[in-house]
Amino acid sequence: MTALMIAALGALMVATAFLSGLFGMAGGMILIGVLLMLMPLPTAMVLHAITQMASNGWRAFLWRAHIRWRPVFVYLIGCALALGLWSLTRYVPDKPIALLLLGVTPFMARLMPKNLKPNPDSIWQGSFYGFICMGLMLMTGVSGPLMDTFFLGGNFGRREVVATKATCQVASHLTKLIYFGSIIDQAATLDPVLAGVAIAASMLGTTLARRILEAMSDAQFRTWANRLITTVAGYYIIYGSWLLVVRGSVASF
């Protein structure tokens, strides 16, 4: 990868980490979409995992006083179960399928019956969402839209949403790194220079967002977060569908 491309990716990582630092979401979803356009899926997953571990780990540290630890531990139970299942199958999806799954999941969560609406304080829901989100992470690279909807469904303040979700994401992306870096048959490797740029850019973007998050109200946070999720998810549905149509057209000739 050229120096210019590494610099461009570094700028993108600062921007997406800033977005995630502001809303606790969406930045990783945008980043994985770009990486999937530029790289083979396993390589994109490994780079994304390193970037998001740095971004979420630094964000969790900055907001550590607001972490709700019980939902974190319950969520990780579901993650461990999902990793065990996926390690048996070693499934790696095609890019169009990954993009469509990215786009569909937040709408699926919003259509759930009222008595099943996301509740981060529920033990069984935390385990269930942990299992589903980790499975989605291993298929698409992110579980952001579904996890975002899950944490926004509770009575958490904006700082608690950002801090608790970031803590869960560190473990999720570490699991993804292990899966795509060593478990699957076509395990990926990564340029250490690019990995270093990714870590530094993620920490910078996260730090820049902190002051703006402090100035927002909880109502503003939830309104803009939901709008952002809907916009990005809609784009991936359109893009993934377009890739499927193009592939079908090529196959027919």
C-alpha positions as a printed NumPy array, in Angstrom:
array([[  0.   ,   0.   ,   0.   ],
       [  1.412,   3.419,  -1.006],
       [  2.225,   6.195,   1.464],
       [ -0.577,   8.312,  -0.022],
       [ -3.114,   5.526,   0.503],
       [ -1.95 ,   5.004,   4.096],
       [ -2.291,   8.754,   4.747],
       [ -5.783,   8.805,   3.227],
       [ -6.85 ,   5.845,   5.36 ],
       [ -5.366,   7.54 ,   8.426],
       [ -7.481,  10.653,   7.774],
       [-10.572,   8.485,   7.318],
       [ -9.842,   6.685,  10.601],
       [ -9.546,  10.01 ,  12.461],
       [-12.922,  11.083,  11.034],
       [-14.713,   7.812,  11.809],
       [-13.196,   7.639,  15.309],
       [-14.406,  11.209,  15.897],
       [-17.903,  10.156,  14.821],
       [-17.84 ,   7.125,  17.1  ],
       [-16.412,   9.2  ,  19.926],
       [-19.299,  11.633,  19.553],
       [-22.158,   9.113,  19.283],
       [-20.501,   5.875,  20.416],
       [-21.539,   4.403,  17.051],
       [-21.595,   4.604,  13.244],
       [-17.892,   5.371,  12.705],
       [-16.885,   1.719,  12.603],
       [-19.759,   0.924,  10.291],
       [-18.616,   3.555,   7.804],
       [-14.97 ,   2.472,   8.063],
       [-15.613,  -1.228,   7.385],
       [-17.659,  -0.319,   4.32 ],
       [-14.707,   1.609,   2.863],
       [-12.192,  -1.1  ,   3.778],
       [-14.338,  -3.771,   2.122],
       [-14.189,  -1.742,  -1.095],
       [-10.371,  -1.571,  -0.982],
       [ -9.214,  -4.922,   0.425],
       [ -9.995,  -8.642,   0.577],
       [-12.535,  -9.326,   3.305],
       [-10.178, -11.041,   5.833],
       [ -7.597,  -8.228,   5.55 ],
       [-10.303,  -5.58 ,   5.936],
       [-11.58 ,  -7.372,   9.032],
       [ -8.14 ,  -7.519,  10.679],
       [ -7.352,  -3.832,  10.021],
       [-10.813,  -2.82 ,  11.178],
       [-10.421,  -4.886,  14.366],
       [ -7.139,  -3.154,  15.27 ],
       [ -8.587,   0.293,  14.528],
       [-11.727,  -0.298,  16.545],
       [ -9.916,  -1.844,  19.498],
       [ -7.801,   1.318,  19.744],
       [-10.762,   3.646,  19.26 ],
       [-13.09 ,   1.845,  21.676],
       [-10.369,   1.084,  24.219],
       [ -9.354,   4.743,  24.431],
       [-13.009,   5.821,  24.553],
       [-13.718,   3.359,  27.378],
       [-10.713,   4.719,  29.281],
       [-11.787,   8.354,  28.837],
       [-15.313,   7.581,  30.081],
       [-14.394,   4.768,  32.514],
       [-16.353,   6.324,  35.382],
       [-19.592,   5.823,  33.408],
       [-19.186,   2.13 ,  32.442],
       [-22.096,  -0.113,  33.503],
       [-20.213,  -3.331,  34.234],
       [-23.088,  -5.785,  34.701],
       [-24.376,  -5.397,  31.104],
       [-20.782,  -5.772,  29.895],
       [-20.224,  -9.121,  31.635],
       [-23.596, -10.507,  30.542],
       [-22.972,  -9.375,  26.967],
       [-19.593, -11.17 ,  26.906],
       [-21.25 , -14.496,  27.768],
       [-23.16 , -14.334,  24.497],
       [-19.991, -13.319,  22.626],
       [-18.127, -16.398,  23.903],
       [-20.935, -18.71 ,  22.774],
       [-20.935, -17.156,  19.289],
       [-17.168, -17.513,  18.894],
       [-17.391, -21.183,  19.809],
       [-20.06 , -21.803,  17.172],
       [-18.332, -19.82 ,  14.405],
       [-14.994, -21.511,  15.137],
       [-16.631, -24.786,  14.158],
       [-18.001, -23.471,  10.846],
       [-15.22 , -20.954,   9.895],
       [-17.754, -19.168,   7.712],
       [-16.642, -16.09 ,   5.721],
       [-19.447, -14.308,   3.787],
       [-19.267, -12.607,   0.387],
       [-18.998,  -8.801,   0.432],
       [-22.573,  -8.153,  -0.86 ],
       [-24.055, -10.382,   1.849],
       [-21.935,  -8.685,   4.522],
       [-23.094,  -5.23 ,   3.398],
       [-26.761,  -6.231,   3.276],
       [-26.568,  -7.676,   6.777],
       [-24.963,  -4.428,   7.965],
       [-27.898,  -2.439,   6.626],
       [-30.784,  -4.678,   7.636],
       [-29.997,  -5.307,  11.307],
       [-30.972,  -1.925,  12.833],
       [-34.378,  -2.067,  11.128],
       [-34.915,  -5.621,  12.379],
       [-34.25 ,  -4.486,  15.955],
       [-36.75 ,  -1.62 ,  15.641],
       [-39.492,  -3.962,  14.39 ],
       [-39.353,  -6.223,  17.441],
       [-42.551,  -6.481,  19.569],
       [-42.817,  -3.899,  22.338],
       [-42.356,  -6.48 ,  25.105],
       [-39.091,  -7.554,  23.434],
       [-37.697,  -4.056,  22.942],
       [-33.993,  -3.836,  23.79 ],
       [-33.193,  -3.511,  27.495],
       [-29.471,  -3.434,  28.395],
       [-30.269,  -4.169,  32.046],
       [-31.898,  -7.537,  31.195],
       [-29.667, -10.591,  31.771],
       [-31.255, -12.808,  29.113],
       [-31.413,  -9.986,  26.582],
       [-27.776,  -9.093,  27.219],
       [-26.678, -12.679,  26.543],
       [-28.933, -12.959,  23.489],
       [-27.755,  -9.693,  21.957],
       [-24.151, -10.612,  22.777],
       [-24.538, -13.864,  20.83 ],
       [-26.289, -12.214,  17.851],
       [-23.964,  -9.191,  17.763],
       [-20.838, -11.356,  17.917],
       [-22.172, -13.547,  15.113],
       [-22.887, -10.426,  13.079],
       [-19.404,  -9.111,  13.897],
       [-17.826, -12.27 ,  12.472],
       [-19.939, -12.044,   9.309],
       [-19.846,  -8.313,   8.596],
       [-17.001,  -6.855,  10.66 ],
       [-19.292,  -4.748,  12.867],
       [-22.286,  -5.244,  15.087],
       [-22.771,  -1.512,  15.469],
       [-26.327,  -0.959,  14.216],
       [-27.798,  -3.75 ,  16.33 ],
       [-25.665,  -2.993,  19.376],
       [-26.454,   0.711,  19.048],
       [-30.177,  -0.012,  19.011],
       [-29.763,  -2.326,  22.016],
       [-28.033,   0.257,  24.22 ],
       [-30.272,   3.122,  23.108],
       [-33.259,   1.032,  24.224],
       [-32.387,   1.347,  27.9  ],
       [-32.375,   4.186,  30.39 ],
       [-28.676,   4.938,  30.011],
       [-27.445,   8.503,  29.688],
       [-25.296,   9.418,  26.695],
       [-22.041,   8.953,  28.625],
       [-23.134,   5.537,  29.9  ],
       [-24.142,   4.448,  26.381],
       [-20.778,   5.495,  24.953],
       [-18.682,   4.026,  27.792],
       [-20.502,   0.708,  28.194],
       [-20.77 ,   0.029,  24.468],
       [-17.083,   0.878,  23.967],
       [-16.089,  -1.653,  26.629],
       [-18.167,  -4.374,  24.966],
       [-16.696,  -3.469,  21.583],
       [-13.093,  -3.899,  22.727],
       [-13.76 ,  -7.555,  23.532],
       [-15.836,  -8.048,  20.367],
       [-13.147,  -6.671,  18.056],
       [-10.425,  -8.645,  19.841],
       [-12.465, -11.776,  19.146],
       [-12.828, -10.732,  15.502],
       [ -9.069, -10.174,  15.243],
       [ -8.389, -13.67 ,  16.552],
       [-10.982, -15.204,  14.223],
       [ -9.84 , -13.541,  10.983],
       [ -6.157, -13.454,  11.941],
       [ -5.727, -17.099,  12.929],
       [ -8.834, -19.299,  12.975],
       [-10.235, -19.105,   9.421],
       [ -8.535, -20.947,   6.564],
       [ -7.575, -17.741,   4.658],
       [ -6.215, -15.922,   7.737],
       [ -4.971, -12.379,   7.015],
       [ -1.764, -10.523,   7.867],
       [ -1.296,  -6.75 ,   8.144],
       [  1.452,  -4.188,   7.48 ],
       [  2.725,  -3.01 ,  10.922],
       [  3.069,   0.589,   9.65 ],
       [ -0.603,   0.655,   8.649],
       [ -1.544,  -0.899,  11.986],
       [  0.388,   1.833,  13.83 ],
       [ -1.298,   4.577,  11.815],
       [ -4.684,   3.008,  12.543],
       [ -4.095,   2.995,  16.308],
       [ -2.82 ,   6.595,  16.441],
       [ -5.59 ,   7.935,  14.19 ],
       [ -8.3  ,   6.192,  16.205],
       [ -7.074,   7.59 ,  19.498],
       [ -6.817,  11.104,  18.044],
       [-10.346,  11.092,  16.614],
       [-11.771,   9.749,  19.871],
       [-10.038,  12.442,  21.928],
       [-11.254,  15.26 ,  19.664],
       [-14.89 ,  14.207,  20.127],
       [-14.97 ,  14.288,  23.917],
       [-15.619,  18.004,  24.421],
       [-18.487,  18.055,  21.908],
       [-20.153,  15.049,  23.56 ],
       [-19.987,  16.861,  26.9  ],
       [-21.844,  19.823,  25.366],
       [-24.71 ,  17.724,  23.926],
       [-27.924,  16.886,  25.744],
       [-29.187,  13.291,  26.022],
       [-32.148,  14.179,  23.77 ],
       [-29.862,  15.572,  21.058],
       [-27.6  ,  12.543,  21.368],
       [-30.425,  10.039,  20.848],
       [-32.049,  11.985,  18.005],
       [-28.893,  12.371,  15.949],
       [-27.642,   8.866,  16.74 ],
       [-30.855,   7.289,  15.423],
       [-30.793,   9.458,  12.289],
       [-27.186,   8.523,  11.651],
       [-27.836,   4.798,  12.057],
       [-30.785,   4.945,   9.643],
       [-28.832,   6.858,   6.985],
       [-25.765,   4.617,   7.046],
       [-27.815,   1.411,   7.202],
       [-29.909,   2.526,   4.226],
       [-26.767,   3.192,   2.195],
       [-25.405,  -0.303,   2.818],
       [-28.683,  -1.922,   1.811],
       [-28.561,  -0.029,  -1.489],
       [-24.86 ,  -0.723,  -2.081],
       [-25.066,  -4.413,  -1.155],
       [-28.117,  -4.878,  -3.384],
       [-26.295,  -3.169,  -6.261],
       [-23.319,  -5.536,  -5.882],
       [-25.66 ,  -8.533,  -5.978],
       [-27.352,  -7.218,  -9.133],
       [-23.993,  -6.61 , -10.833],
       [-22.746, -10.07 ,  -9.886],
       [-25.961, -11.619, -11.163],
       [-25.673,  -9.703, -14.438],
       [-22.058, -10.848, -14.94 ],
       [-22.966, -14.456, -14.156],
       [-25.761, -14.452, -16.735],
       [-23.359, -13.703, -19.611]])
